[in-house]
Amino acid sequence: VINNIILSLFCVHVGCSVSPEIDARRCVVWGPGLSPDAVLPVRYFYIQSVDSEGHNLSASPAADSFRVKIWSLEKEFVRVHVPAPLDRGDGSLLVRYRLYGSSSKGLKIEVLYQDKPVADSPYTLQGPVYHESCVCPERDPSVWRSALQCPEDEPQIQQDFLSFPSIDLQRLLREVPERFSRRGGLLHYSLVNNQLHRRSLGKYTDFKMFSDEMLLSLARKVKLPDVEFYINVGDWPMENRKAGDEPGPLPIISWCGSTDTRDIILPTYDITHSSLEAMRGVTSDLLSVQGHTGPVWSDKTEKAFFRGRDSREERLRLVAMSKENPELLDAGITAYFFFRDREKDLGKAPLVGFFDFFKYKYQVNVDGTVAAYRFPYLMLGNSLVFKQDSPYYEHFYTHLKAGVHYIPVKRDLSDLLQKIRWAQKNDTQAEAIAKSGQSLVRDLLQPHRLYCYYYSVLQTYADRQSTRPAVHPDMELVPQPSDPSALCDCQRSSEELDPLQKNEL
Ligand SMILES: *[C@@H]1O[C@H](CO)[C@@H](O)[C@H](O)[C@H]1NC(C)=O
Ligand SMILES: *[C@@H]1O[C@H](CO)[C@@H](O)[C@H](O)[C@H]1NC(C)=O
């Protein structure tokens, strides 16, 4: 606290608002948004500010000192939305833009710092540059994957498919509906010739809008393998048979995995949908959250914070602990549904906007019905995350290490208070763990990596099919949404090269 006061006095006299000298040309600019072939709903790239000696700056530049302009290379009307760059609070910025039409000639991107060109600005994206709703799949998946710089392998995908060396679609057709359709949230998809078909197996399949939108978005960008699969849009993973069991497990695709089920997992509908709808309709997504991480570390309130619904008993326990230890923890339930009788003891807390969570140094992540889908966003903030031990996981957890990227706490939360006290006493380490977690997920949870992940799951699955995928009579075509207002002049051949011809090229 004393340090903070001294620091603020220092700022008043010396003037913290005067940002250190940024050398525009030495700044570093990188990211998929500079490549015409990385077609994404919202394209994005990063700027690292650098001083005249070549040192990366770690404090925010003055507000609005960086500006970005985007226009088409030739006289061609292209609607593009470019909000002001997001300040990531550590000397780096995130630039986002959404194209509402394709550009056949190409785009020019100008990045300016106080009107001086930054790094190699202006950047030229040779056309055609396609927009999100343009149906124009790249025929060669390896070209598409390299444009997105997809990783060679994903450990979670390899692990998920260990139980499924071979996938017999005929067997699935007989057994999957019989075993799982009464669970309600199951969809049967066939992707054949890049066309999506599906039927619902169950009553609670409204969330098909989330699986549909991502599969269609992928199919607009890249030629997908022919593949027939089952997606569970309910909360809980389904398949509890083990690899060696007789009969063996069935490959069900889910958004959340657990240690006692064998489901193949995908990035959750939450981060996927918010990536598709970023900058038009959703406010918190993997990109926007990076520009709203609250005060700098030293100015955050030194307490752990939690707000959420009553979807798990430990959340109520957390609120009780908070009442007894208000100097360590500020926790509240914002809506009761499962434990309504507890409201009279614990009270109901007013809703707090998600970005305001980051006014606090420490965030508590307690499961909901399954994994808490806020975890990715919490990790992207610059707070230290205390994560409840859990059998549930999302697609990227294998990359995270307890104690390195977040602080693990016991499932019953019995060691939480002690660990918060530790963080208060060991502020430097606490900040370092928060930073290393943030830095890892900034890489892993880039929206383009979700596309890589979806593609890899479909490809890995397709490679294991022992019988041919088919469109069944009771399936309906899921059409691509029409976008008559926008130019989409797909210049990629829709003909498949036959393999012989391809070899000769
Ligand atoms: C500066 O930041 C850039 C972009 O993140 C990074 O590639 C580079 O390694 C950093 N340089 C140093 C000296 O940390
Ligand atoms: C944390 O702080 C305590 C008390 O200041 C100190 O004794 C301990 O060594 C610190 N732990 C680490 C890991 O540095």
Coordinates of C-alpha atoms and ligand atoms in Angstrom, one line a residue:
V1 CA 0.0 0.0 0.0
I2 CA 2.8 2.4 1.0
N3 CA 4.5 1.6 -2.3
N4 CA 1.3 2.5 -4.1
I5 CA 1.1 5.8 -2.4
I6 CA 4.7 6.7 -3.1
L7 CA 4.2 5.7 -6.7
S8 CA 1.1 7.9 -7.1
L9 CA 2.8 10.9 -5.5
F10 CA 5.7 10.3 -7.9
C11 CA 3.3 10.3 -10.8
V12 CA 1.7 13.5 -9.8
H13 CA 5.0 15.3 -9.8
V14 CA 6.7 13.6 -12.7
G15 CA 3.6 13.1 -14.8
C16 CA 2.9 9.5 -15.6
S17 CA 0.7 10.5 -18.5
V18 CA 3.7 11.4 -20.5
S19 CA 4.4 8.1 -22.2
P20 CA 7.9 7.1 -22.8
E21 CA 9.3 7.9 -26.2
I22 CA 7.9 5.5 -28.8
D23 CA 9.9 5.0 -31.9
A24 CA 7.2 4.4 -34.5
R25 CA 9.4 2.5 -37.0
R26 CA 10.9 0.2 -34.4
C27 CA 7.5 -0.9 -33.2
V28 CA 6.6 -4.5 -34.0
V29 CA 3.4 -5.4 -35.9
W30 CA 2.3 -8.9 -36.5
G31 CA -0.7 -11.2 -36.7
P32 CA -3.1 -13.0 -39.1
G33 CA -4.9 -9.8 -40.0
L34 CA -2.0 -8.8 -42.2
S35 CA -2.5 -11.9 -44.4
P36 CA -5.1 -11.8 -47.1
D37 CA -5.6 -15.6 -46.9
A38 CA -6.5 -15.7 -43.1
V39 CA -10.2 -15.3 -43.7
L40 CA -11.9 -14.6 -40.3
P41 CA -15.1 -13.0 -39.1
V42 CA -13.0 -10.3 -37.4
R43 CA -9.4 -10.0 -38.6
Y44 CA -6.8 -8.8 -36.2
F45 CA -3.2 -8.0 -35.6
Y46 CA -1.0 -6.8 -32.8
I47 CA 1.3 -3.8 -32.2
Q48 CA 4.1 -3.9 -29.7
S49 CA 5.4 -0.4 -28.8
V50 CA 9.2 -0.1 -28.8
D51 CA 11.4 2.9 -27.7
S52 CA 14.2 4.4 -29.6
E53 CA 16.7 2.0 -28.0
G54 CA 14.8 -1.0 -29.2
H55 CA 13.3 -1.9 -25.8
N56 CA 9.7 -3.2 -25.7
L57 CA 7.6 -0.8 -23.6
S58 CA 5.4 -2.3 -20.9
A59 CA 3.2 0.6 -20.2
S60 CA 0.2 1.8 -22.2
P61 CA 0.9 4.4 -24.8
A62 CA -1.1 7.7 -24.5
A63 CA -4.7 7.2 -25.4
D64 CA -5.5 7.4 -29.2
S65 CA -1.8 7.8 -30.1
F66 CA -2.0 4.8 -32.4
R67 CA -4.5 4.9 -35.3
V68 CA -5.3 2.5 -38.1
K69 CA -6.8 3.2 -41.4
I70 CA -7.9 0.5 -43.9
W71 CA -9.0 1.1 -47.5
S72 CA -9.2 -0.8 -50.8
L73 CA -6.2 -0.6 -53.1
E74 CA -8.2 0.5 -56.1
K75 CA -11.5 2.2 -56.6
E76 CA -13.8 -0.4 -55.2
F77 CA -16.3 0.1 -52.4
V78 CA -15.5 -2.2 -49.4
R79 CA -17.3 -1.7 -46.2
V80 CA -14.9 -2.2 -43.3
H81 CA -15.3 -1.5 -39.7
V82 CA -12.1 -0.6 -37.8
P83 CA -12.6 0.4 -34.2
A84 CA -9.8 2.2 -32.3
P85 CA -7.0 -0.2 -31.4
L86 CA -7.5 -2.0 -28.0
D87 CA -4.9 -1.1 -25.4
R88 CA -3.8 -4.3 -23.8
G89 CA -2.3 -2.4 -20.8
D90 CA 1.2 -3.7 -21.2
G91 CA 2.6 -1.6 -24.1
S92 CA 0.9 -3.8 -26.7
L93 CA -2.2 -3.1 -28.7
L94 CA -4.7 -5.2 -30.5
V95 CA -6.2 -4.0 -33.8
R96 CA -9.5 -5.5 -35.1
Y97 CA -11.4 -5.0 -38.3
R98 CA -14.4 -6.6 -39.8
L99 CA -15.0 -6.7 -43.6
Y100 CA -18.6 -6.5 -44.8
G101 CA -17.7 -7.3 -48.3
S102 CA -14.8 -8.9 -50.2
S103 CA -12.2 -6.9 -52.0
S104 CA -11.1 -8.2 -55.3
K105 CA -8.0 -5.9 -55.7
G106 CA -6.8 -5.9 -52.2
L107 CA -6.5 -3.7 -49.1
K108 CA -4.1 -1.2 -47.7
I109 CA -3.6 -1.0 -44.0
E110 CA -2.0 2.1 -42.6
V111 CA -0.8 2.1 -38.9
L112 CA 0.2 5.4 -37.5
Y113 CA 1.7 6.6 -34.2
Q114 CA 1.1 10.3 -33.8
D115 CA 0.8 10.5 -37.6
K116 CA 4.1 8.7 -38.2
P117 CA 4.1 5.3 -40.0
V118 CA 4.6 2.4 -37.6
A119 CA 7.0 -0.5 -38.4
D120 CA 6.5 -1.4 -42.2
S121 CA 3.2 0.5 -42.6
P122 CA 1.5 0.7 -45.0
Y123 CA 0.8 -3.0 -45.4
T124 CA -0.6 -4.3 -48.6
L125 CA -3.0 -7.3 -48.7
Q126 CA -3.1 -8.4 -52.3
G127 CA -6.6 -9.3 -53.4
P128 CA -8.8 -11.1 -53.4
V129 CA -9.5 -10.6 -49.7
Y130 CA -12.6 -12.4 -48.8
H131 CA -15.1 -11.5 -46.1
E132 CA -16.6 -13.8 -43.6
S133 CA -19.8 -14.6 -45.4
C134 CA -18.2 -15.3 -48.8
V135 CA -18.6 -18.9 -49.7
C136 CA -15.2 -19.5 -51.2
P137 CA -13.4 -22.6 -49.7
E138 CA -9.7 -23.1 -50.3
R139 CA -9.5 -26.5 -52.0
D140 CA -6.1 -27.4 -50.5
P141 CA -6.4 -27.6 -46.7
S142 CA -2.6 -27.4 -46.3
V143 CA -2.7 -23.9 -47.9
W144 CA -5.4 -22.8 -45.6
R145 CA -3.8 -24.3 -42.5
S146 CA -0.5 -22.6 -43.3
A147 CA -2.2 -19.2 -43.9
L148 CA -3.6 -19.5 -40.3
Q149 CA -0.3 -21.0 -39.0
C150 CA -2.2 -23.8 -37.4
P151 CA -0.1 -25.9 -35.0
E152 CA 1.1 -29.3 -36.2
D153 CA -0.7 -31.2 -33.5
E154 CA -3.0 -30.5 -30.6
P155 CA -2.3 -32.7 -27.6
Q156 CA -5.9 -32.8 -26.5
I157 CA -7.1 -34.0 -29.9
Q158 CA -4.5 -36.8 -29.9
Q159 CA -5.6 -37.8 -26.5
D160 CA -9.3 -37.7 -27.3
F161 CA -8.8 -40.0 -30.3
L162 CA -6.8 -42.6 -28.5
S163 CA -10.1 -44.4 -27.7
F164 CA -11.1 -44.4 -31.3
P165 CA -8.5 -45.9 -33.6
S166 CA -11.3 -46.8 -36.1
I167 CA -14.7 -45.3 -36.5
D168 CA -17.4 -47.6 -38.0
L169 CA -20.2 -45.2 -39.1
Q170 CA -22.7 -48.1 -39.5
R171 CA -22.3 -49.1 -35.9
L172 CA -22.8 -45.4 -34.8
L173 CA -25.9 -45.3 -36.9
R174 CA -27.4 -48.2 -35.0
E175 CA -26.0 -47.5 -31.5
V176 CA -25.8 -43.8 -31.0
P177 CA -29.5 -42.9 -31.2
E178 CA -30.3 -45.9 -29.0
R179 CA -27.9 -45.0 -26.3
F180 CA -28.0 -41.2 -26.3
S181 CA -31.0 -39.7 -27.9
R182 CA -33.1 -39.7 -24.7
R183 CA -30.4 -37.4 -23.2
G184 CA -32.0 -34.7 -25.5
G185 CA -29.2 -32.7 -26.9
L186 CA -27.8 -34.7 -29.7
L187 CA -27.3 -33.8 -33.4
H188 CA -26.3 -36.1 -36.2
Y189 CA -24.3 -34.3 -39.0
S190 CA -23.0 -35.3 -42.3
L191 CA -20.6 -33.1 -44.2
V192 CA -20.4 -34.3 -47.8
N193 CA -18.9 -32.3 -50.6
N194 CA -18.6 -29.4 -48.2
Q195 CA -22.4 -29.3 -47.7
L196 CA -23.7 -29.6 -44.2
H197 CA -26.7 -31.9 -43.4
R198 CA -28.2 -32.8 -40.1
R199 CA -30.9 -34.3 -38.1
S200 CA -31.8 -33.8 -34.4
L201 CA -31.8 -36.7 -32.1
G202 CA -33.6 -35.3 -29.1
K203 CA -35.8 -32.5 -27.9
Y204 CA -33.3 -30.0 -26.6
T205 CA -31.2 -29.1 -29.6
D206 CA -31.7 -25.3 -29.9
F207 CA -28.0 -24.9 -29.4
K208 CA -27.6 -26.4 -32.9
M209 CA -27.4 -22.8 -34.0
F210 CA -23.9 -22.7 -32.4
S211 CA -22.6 -25.9 -34.1
D212 CA -24.3 -25.0 -37.4
E213 CA -22.8 -21.5 -37.5
M214 CA -19.2 -22.7 -36.9
L215 CA -19.4 -25.6 -39.3
L216 CA -20.8 -23.4 -42.0
S217 CA -18.2 -20.8 -41.3
L218 CA -15.5 -23.4 -41.7
A219 CA -17.0 -24.8 -44.9
R220 CA -17.0 -21.3 -46.4
K221 CA -13.2 -21.1 -45.9
V222 CA -11.8 -24.5 -46.6
K223 CA -12.7 -27.8 -48.3
L224 CA -13.6 -30.1 -45.4
P225 CA -13.2 -33.9 -45.5
D226 CA -16.4 -35.9 -46.0
V227 CA -17.3 -36.8 -42.4
E228 CA -20.3 -38.0 -40.4
F229 CA -20.5 -37.4 -36.7
Y230 CA -22.6 -36.7 -33.6
I231 CA -22.4 -33.4 -31.6
N232 CA -23.8 -33.2 -28.1
V233 CA -25.1 -29.7 -27.5
G234 CA -26.1 -30.5 -23.9
D235 CA -24.0 -29.5 -20.9
W236 CA -22.6 -32.8 -19.8
P237 CA -20.2 -35.1 -21.7
M238 CA -21.9 -38.4 -22.4
E239 CA -19.7 -41.4 -23.1
N240 CA -18.6 -43.2 -19.9
R241 CA -17.3 -46.4 -21.5
K242 CA -13.6 -46.8 -21.4
A243 CA -11.2 -47.6 -24.3
G244 CA -10.8 -51.3 -23.4
D245 CA -14.5 -51.9 -22.6
E246 CA -16.6 -54.4 -24.5
P247 CA -18.5 -53.0 -26.3
G248 CA -16.2 -50.1 -26.8
P249 CA -17.0 -46.3 -26.4
L250 CA -18.7 -44.3 -29.1
P251 CA -17.2 -41.1 -30.4
I252 CA -19.5 -38.3 -29.3
I253 CA -18.3 -34.7 -29.9
S254 CA -19.0 -32.3 -27.0
W255 CA -18.0 -28.9 -25.8
C256 CA -16.8 -29.9 -22.4
G257 CA -14.7 -33.0 -21.4
S258 CA -14.5 -34.8 -18.1
T259 CA -12.0 -37.2 -16.7
D260 CA -14.5 -40.0 -16.5
T261 CA -16.0 -39.7 -20.0
R262 CA -14.5 -40.3 -23.5
D263 CA -16.1 -37.5 -25.5
I264 CA -14.1 -35.8 -28.1
I265 CA -14.1 -32.1 -27.4
L266 CA -14.3 -28.9 -29.4
P267 CA -13.8 -25.3 -28.2
T268 CA -17.0 -24.4 -26.3
Y269 CA -19.9 -22.8 -28.1
D270 CA -19.3 -19.7 -25.9
I271 CA -15.9 -18.8 -27.2
T272 CA -16.7 -20.0 -30.7
H273 CA -20.0 -18.0 -31.0
S274 CA -18.4 -14.9 -29.5
S275 CA -15.6 -15.1 -32.0
L276 CA -18.0 -15.3 -34.9
E277 CA -20.2 -12.4 -33.6
A278 CA -17.4 -10.2 -32.3
M279 CA -17.9 -6.5 -33.0
R280 CA -21.6 -7.1 -33.9
G281 CA -23.8 -8.2 -31.1
V282 CA -21.5 -9.7 -28.5
T283 CA -19.5 -7.5 -26.1
S284 CA -17.2 -9.9 -24.4
D285 CA -15.2 -12.1 -26.7
L286 CA -11.6 -13.4 -26.8
L287 CA -10.4 -10.2 -28.4
S288 CA -12.5 -7.4 -26.7
V289 CA -11.7 -8.7 -23.2
Q290 CA -8.0 -8.0 -23.9
G291 CA -8.7 -4.3 -24.0
H292 CA -10.7 -4.3 -20.8
T293 CA -8.5 -5.8 -18.1
G294 CA -9.0 -3.0 -15.6
P295 CA -6.4 -1.0 -13.8
V296 CA -2.7 -1.9 -13.8
W297 CA -1.8 -4.6 -11.3
S298 CA -0.6 -2.3 -8.6
D299 CA -3.9 -0.4 -8.7
K300 CA -6.2 -3.4 -8.4
T301 CA -8.1 -4.2 -5.2
E302 CA -6.1 -6.9 -3.4
K303 CA -9.0 -9.3 -3.0
A304 CA -10.4 -12.3 -4.7
F305 CA -13.6 -11.7 -6.7
F306 CA -16.5 -13.9 -7.8
R307 CA -20.0 -13.2 -9.2
G308 CA -22.2 -15.9 -10.7
R309 CA -25.2 -18.1 -10.6
D310 CA -25.9 -20.7 -8.0
S311 CA -25.1 -23.6 -10.4
R312 CA -22.9 -25.5 -7.9
E313 CA -22.8 -26.0 -4.2
E314 CA -19.2 -24.7 -3.8
R315 CA -20.3 -21.4 -5.2
L316 CA -22.5 -21.0 -2.1
R317 CA -19.7 -22.0 0.1
L318 CA -17.6 -19.3 -1.5
V319 CA -20.2 -16.7 -0.6
A320 CA -20.3 -17.9 3.0
M321 CA -16.5 -17.7 3.2
S322 CA -16.6 -14.2 1.7
K323 CA -19.0 -13.0 4.5
E324 CA -16.6 -14.2 7.1
N325 CA -13.4 -13.0 5.4
P326 CA -14.4 -9.8 3.6
E327 CA -10.7 -8.6 3.6
L328 CA -9.8 -11.6 1.4
L329 CA -12.8 -12.3 -0.8
D330 CA -15.7 -10.6 -2.4
A331 CA -18.1 -13.2 -3.7
G332 CA -21.8 -13.0 -4.5
I333 CA -24.5 -15.1 -6.2
T334 CA -26.4 -13.0 -8.8
A335 CA -29.2 -15.4 -9.5
Y336 CA -30.7 -18.3 -7.7
F337 CA -32.2 -21.3 -9.5
F338 CA -30.8 -24.5 -8.0
F339 CA -30.6 -23.6 -4.3
R340 CA -33.4 -21.0 -4.0
D341 CA -33.8 -21.8 -0.2
R342 CA -30.3 -20.4 0.4
E343 CA -31.0 -17.0 -0.9
K344 CA -32.4 -15.8 2.5
D345 CA -29.0 -16.5 4.2
L346 CA -26.7 -15.6 1.5
G347 CA -28.5 -12.8 -0.2
K348 CA -28.4 -11.8 -3.8
A349 CA -25.6 -9.7 -5.2
P350 CA -26.3 -7.1 -8.0
L351 CA -24.9 -8.0 -11.4
V352 CA -21.4 -6.7 -12.2
G353 CA -20.3 -6.1 -15.8
F354 CA -17.6 -8.7 -16.7
F355 CA -14.9 -6.2 -17.4
D356 CA -15.3 -4.8 -13.9
F357 CA -14.1 -8.2 -12.5
F358 CA -10.6 -7.0 -13.4
K359 CA -10.7 -4.3 -10.8
Y360 CA -9.6 -7.1 -8.5
K361 CA -6.3 -8.8 -8.4
Y362 CA -7.6 -12.3 -7.9
Q363 CA -10.4 -14.2 -9.7
V364 CA -12.0 -17.3 -8.4
N365 CA -13.1 -19.8 -11.0
V366 CA -15.6 -22.3 -9.7
D367 CA -17.3 -24.8 -12.0
G368 CA -20.9 -24.2 -13.0
T369 CA -22.9 -27.3 -14.1
V370 CA -19.7 -28.3 -15.9
A371 CA -16.5 -26.3 -16.5
A372 CA -17.1 -22.5 -16.0
Y373 CA -17.0 -21.1 -19.5
R374 CA -15.7 -17.8 -18.2
F375 CA -12.3 -19.4 -17.5
P376 CA -10.8 -18.4 -20.9
Y377 CA -11.8 -14.8 -20.4
L378 CA -10.6 -14.7 -16.8
M379 CA -7.2 -16.0 -18.0
L380 CA -7.0 -13.3 -20.6
G381 CA -7.4 -10.6 -18.0
N382 CA -4.4 -9.5 -16.0
S383 CA -5.6 -10.9 -12.7
L384 CA -4.4 -14.0 -11.0
V385 CA -6.9 -16.9 -11.4
F386 CA -7.6 -19.3 -8.6
K387 CA -9.0 -22.4 -10.3
Q388 CA -11.1 -25.0 -8.5
D389 CA -9.8 -28.5 -9.1
S390 CA -12.2 -30.1 -11.5
P391 CA -12.8 -33.2 -13.5
Y392 CA -14.1 -31.0 -16.3
Y393 CA -12.0 -29.4 -19.0
E394 CA -12.1 -27.3 -22.1
H395 CA -10.0 -27.9 -25.3
F396 CA -7.0 -25.8 -24.2
Y397 CA -6.5 -26.9 -20.5
T398 CA -3.8 -29.4 -21.3
H399 CA -1.4 -26.5 -22.1
L400 CA -1.9 -24.9 -18.7
K401 CA 0.2 -25.8 -15.6
A402 CA -1.1 -25.4 -12.1
G403 CA 1.1 -23.0 -10.1
V404 CA 2.7 -21.7 -13.3
H405 CA -0.3 -20.2 -15.1
Y406 CA -2.9 -20.2 -12.4
I407 CA -3.3 -21.1 -8.7
P408 CA -5.1 -24.5 -8.2
V409 CA -7.5 -24.7 -5.3
K410 CA -9.1 -27.9 -3.8
R411 CA -12.5 -28.9 -5.1
D412 CA -14.0 -28.1 -1.7
L413 CA -12.2 -24.7 -1.6
S414 CA -10.7 -25.6 1.8
D415 CA -7.3 -24.1 0.9
L416 CA -8.6 -21.0 -1.0
L417 CA -8.3 -18.5 1.9
Q418 CA -4.8 -19.6 2.7
K419 CA -3.8 -19.3 -1.0
I420 CA -5.2 -15.8 -1.2
R421 CA -3.2 -14.8 1.8
W422 CA -0.1 -16.3 0.1
A423 CA -0.8 -14.1 -3.0
Q424 CA -1.2 -11.0 -0.9
K425 CA 2.1 -11.7 0.8
N426 CA 4.0 -12.7 -2.3
D427 CA 2.8 -10.1 -4.7
T428 CA 5.7 -10.4 -7.2
Q429 CA 5.1 -14.1 -7.7
A430 CA 1.4 -13.6 -7.9
E431 CA 1.8 -11.0 -10.6
A432 CA 4.3 -13.2 -12.5
I433 CA 1.9 -16.2 -12.5
A434 CA -1.0 -13.9 -13.7
K435 CA 1.3 -12.7 -16.5
S436 CA 2.5 -16.0 -17.6
G437 CA -1.1 -17.4 -17.7
Q438 CA -2.2 -14.4 -19.7
S439 CA 0.6 -14.6 -22.1
L440 CA 0.0 -18.3 -22.8
V441 CA -3.8 -18.0 -23.4
R442 CA -3.2 -14.9 -25.6
D443 CA -1.5 -17.3 -27.9
L444 CA -3.7 -20.3 -27.5
L445 CA -7.1 -18.6 -27.6
Q446 CA -6.7 -16.5 -30.7
P447 CA -9.9 -16.9 -32.7
H448 CA -8.0 -18.3 -35.7
R449 CA -6.7 -21.1 -33.5
L450 CA -10.4 -22.2 -32.9
Y451 CA -10.7 -22.7 -36.6
C452 CA -7.5 -24.8 -36.7
Y453 CA -8.9 -26.8 -33.8
Y454 CA -12.3 -27.5 -35.4
Y455 CA -10.6 -28.5 -38.6
S456 CA -8.2 -30.8 -36.9
V457 CA -10.9 -32.6 -35.1
L458 CA -12.9 -33.2 -38.3
Q459 CA -9.8 -34.3 -40.2
T460 CA -8.6 -36.6 -37.4
Y461 CA -12.1 -38.1 -37.2
A462 CA -12.4 -38.5 -41.0
D463 CA -9.0 -40.3 -41.2
R464 CA -10.4 -42.9 -38.9
Q465 CA -13.7 -43.6 -40.6
S466 CA -13.8 -47.1 -41.8
T467 CA -17.0 -46.7 -43.8
R468 CA -18.2 -43.9 -46.1
P469 CA -20.1 -41.0 -44.7
A470 CA -23.6 -40.6 -46.2
V471 CA -26.4 -38.1 -46.2
H472 CA -29.4 -39.9 -44.7
P473 CA -32.9 -39.4 -45.9
D474 CA -34.1 -37.9 -42.7
M475 CA -31.4 -35.2 -42.7
E476 CA -32.0 -31.7 -43.8
L477 CA -29.5 -29.5 -45.7
V478 CA -28.2 -26.6 -43.5
P479 CA -27.8 -23.9 -46.1
Q480 CA -25.1 -21.2 -46.0
P481 CA -26.7 -17.9 -45.0
S482 CA -27.3 -15.6 -47.9
D483 CA -25.6 -12.3 -48.1
P484 CA -27.0 -10.5 -51.2
S485 CA -25.7 -7.1 -50.1
A486 CA -22.1 -8.0 -50.3
L487 CA -19.7 -8.6 -53.1
C488 CA -18.3 -12.1 -53.0
D489 CA -16.6 -12.9 -56.3
C490 CA -15.0 -16.2 -55.4
Q491 CA -12.0 -16.7 -57.7
R492 CA -11.1 -20.1 -56.4
S493 CA -11.9 -23.0 -58.6
S494 CA -14.9 -25.0 -57.5
E495 CA -13.6 -28.0 -59.5
E496 CA -11.7 -30.6 -57.5
L497 CA -8.3 -31.3 -58.9
D498 CA -8.0 -35.0 -59.4
P499 CA -5.1 -36.4 -57.5
L500 CA -3.2 -37.3 -60.7
Q501 CA -3.4 -33.9 -62.1
K502 CA -2.4 -32.4 -58.8
N503 CA 0.8 -34.4 -58.8
E504 CA 1.7 -33.2 -62.2
L505 CA 1.4 -29.6 -61.2
Ligands
LIG1 C1 9.3 -7.4 -28.0 O1 8.0 -7.8 -28.4 C2 7.9 -8.6 -29.6 C3 6.5 -8.8 -29.9 O2 5.8 -9.5 -28.8 C4 8.6 -9.9 -29.4 O3 8.6 -10.7 -30.6 C5 10.1 -9.6 -29.0 O4 10.7 -10.8 -28.7 C6 10.1 -8.7 -27.8 N1 11.5 -8.3 -27.5 C7 12.0 -8.5 -26.3 C8 13.5 -8.0 -26.2 O5 11.4 -8.9 -25.4
LIG2 C1 6.0 -15.6 0.5 O1 6.0 -14.6 1.5 C2 6.4 -15.1 2.7 C3 6.2 -14.0 3.8 O2 6.7 -12.7 3.3 C4 7.8 -15.6 2.7 O3 8.2 -16.2 4.0 C5 7.8 -16.7 1.6 O4 9.2 -17.2 1.5 C6 7.3 -16.2 0.3 N1 7.2 -17.3 -0.6 C7 7.8 -17.4 -1.8 C8 7.5 -18.6 -2.6 O5 8.5 -16.6 -2.1

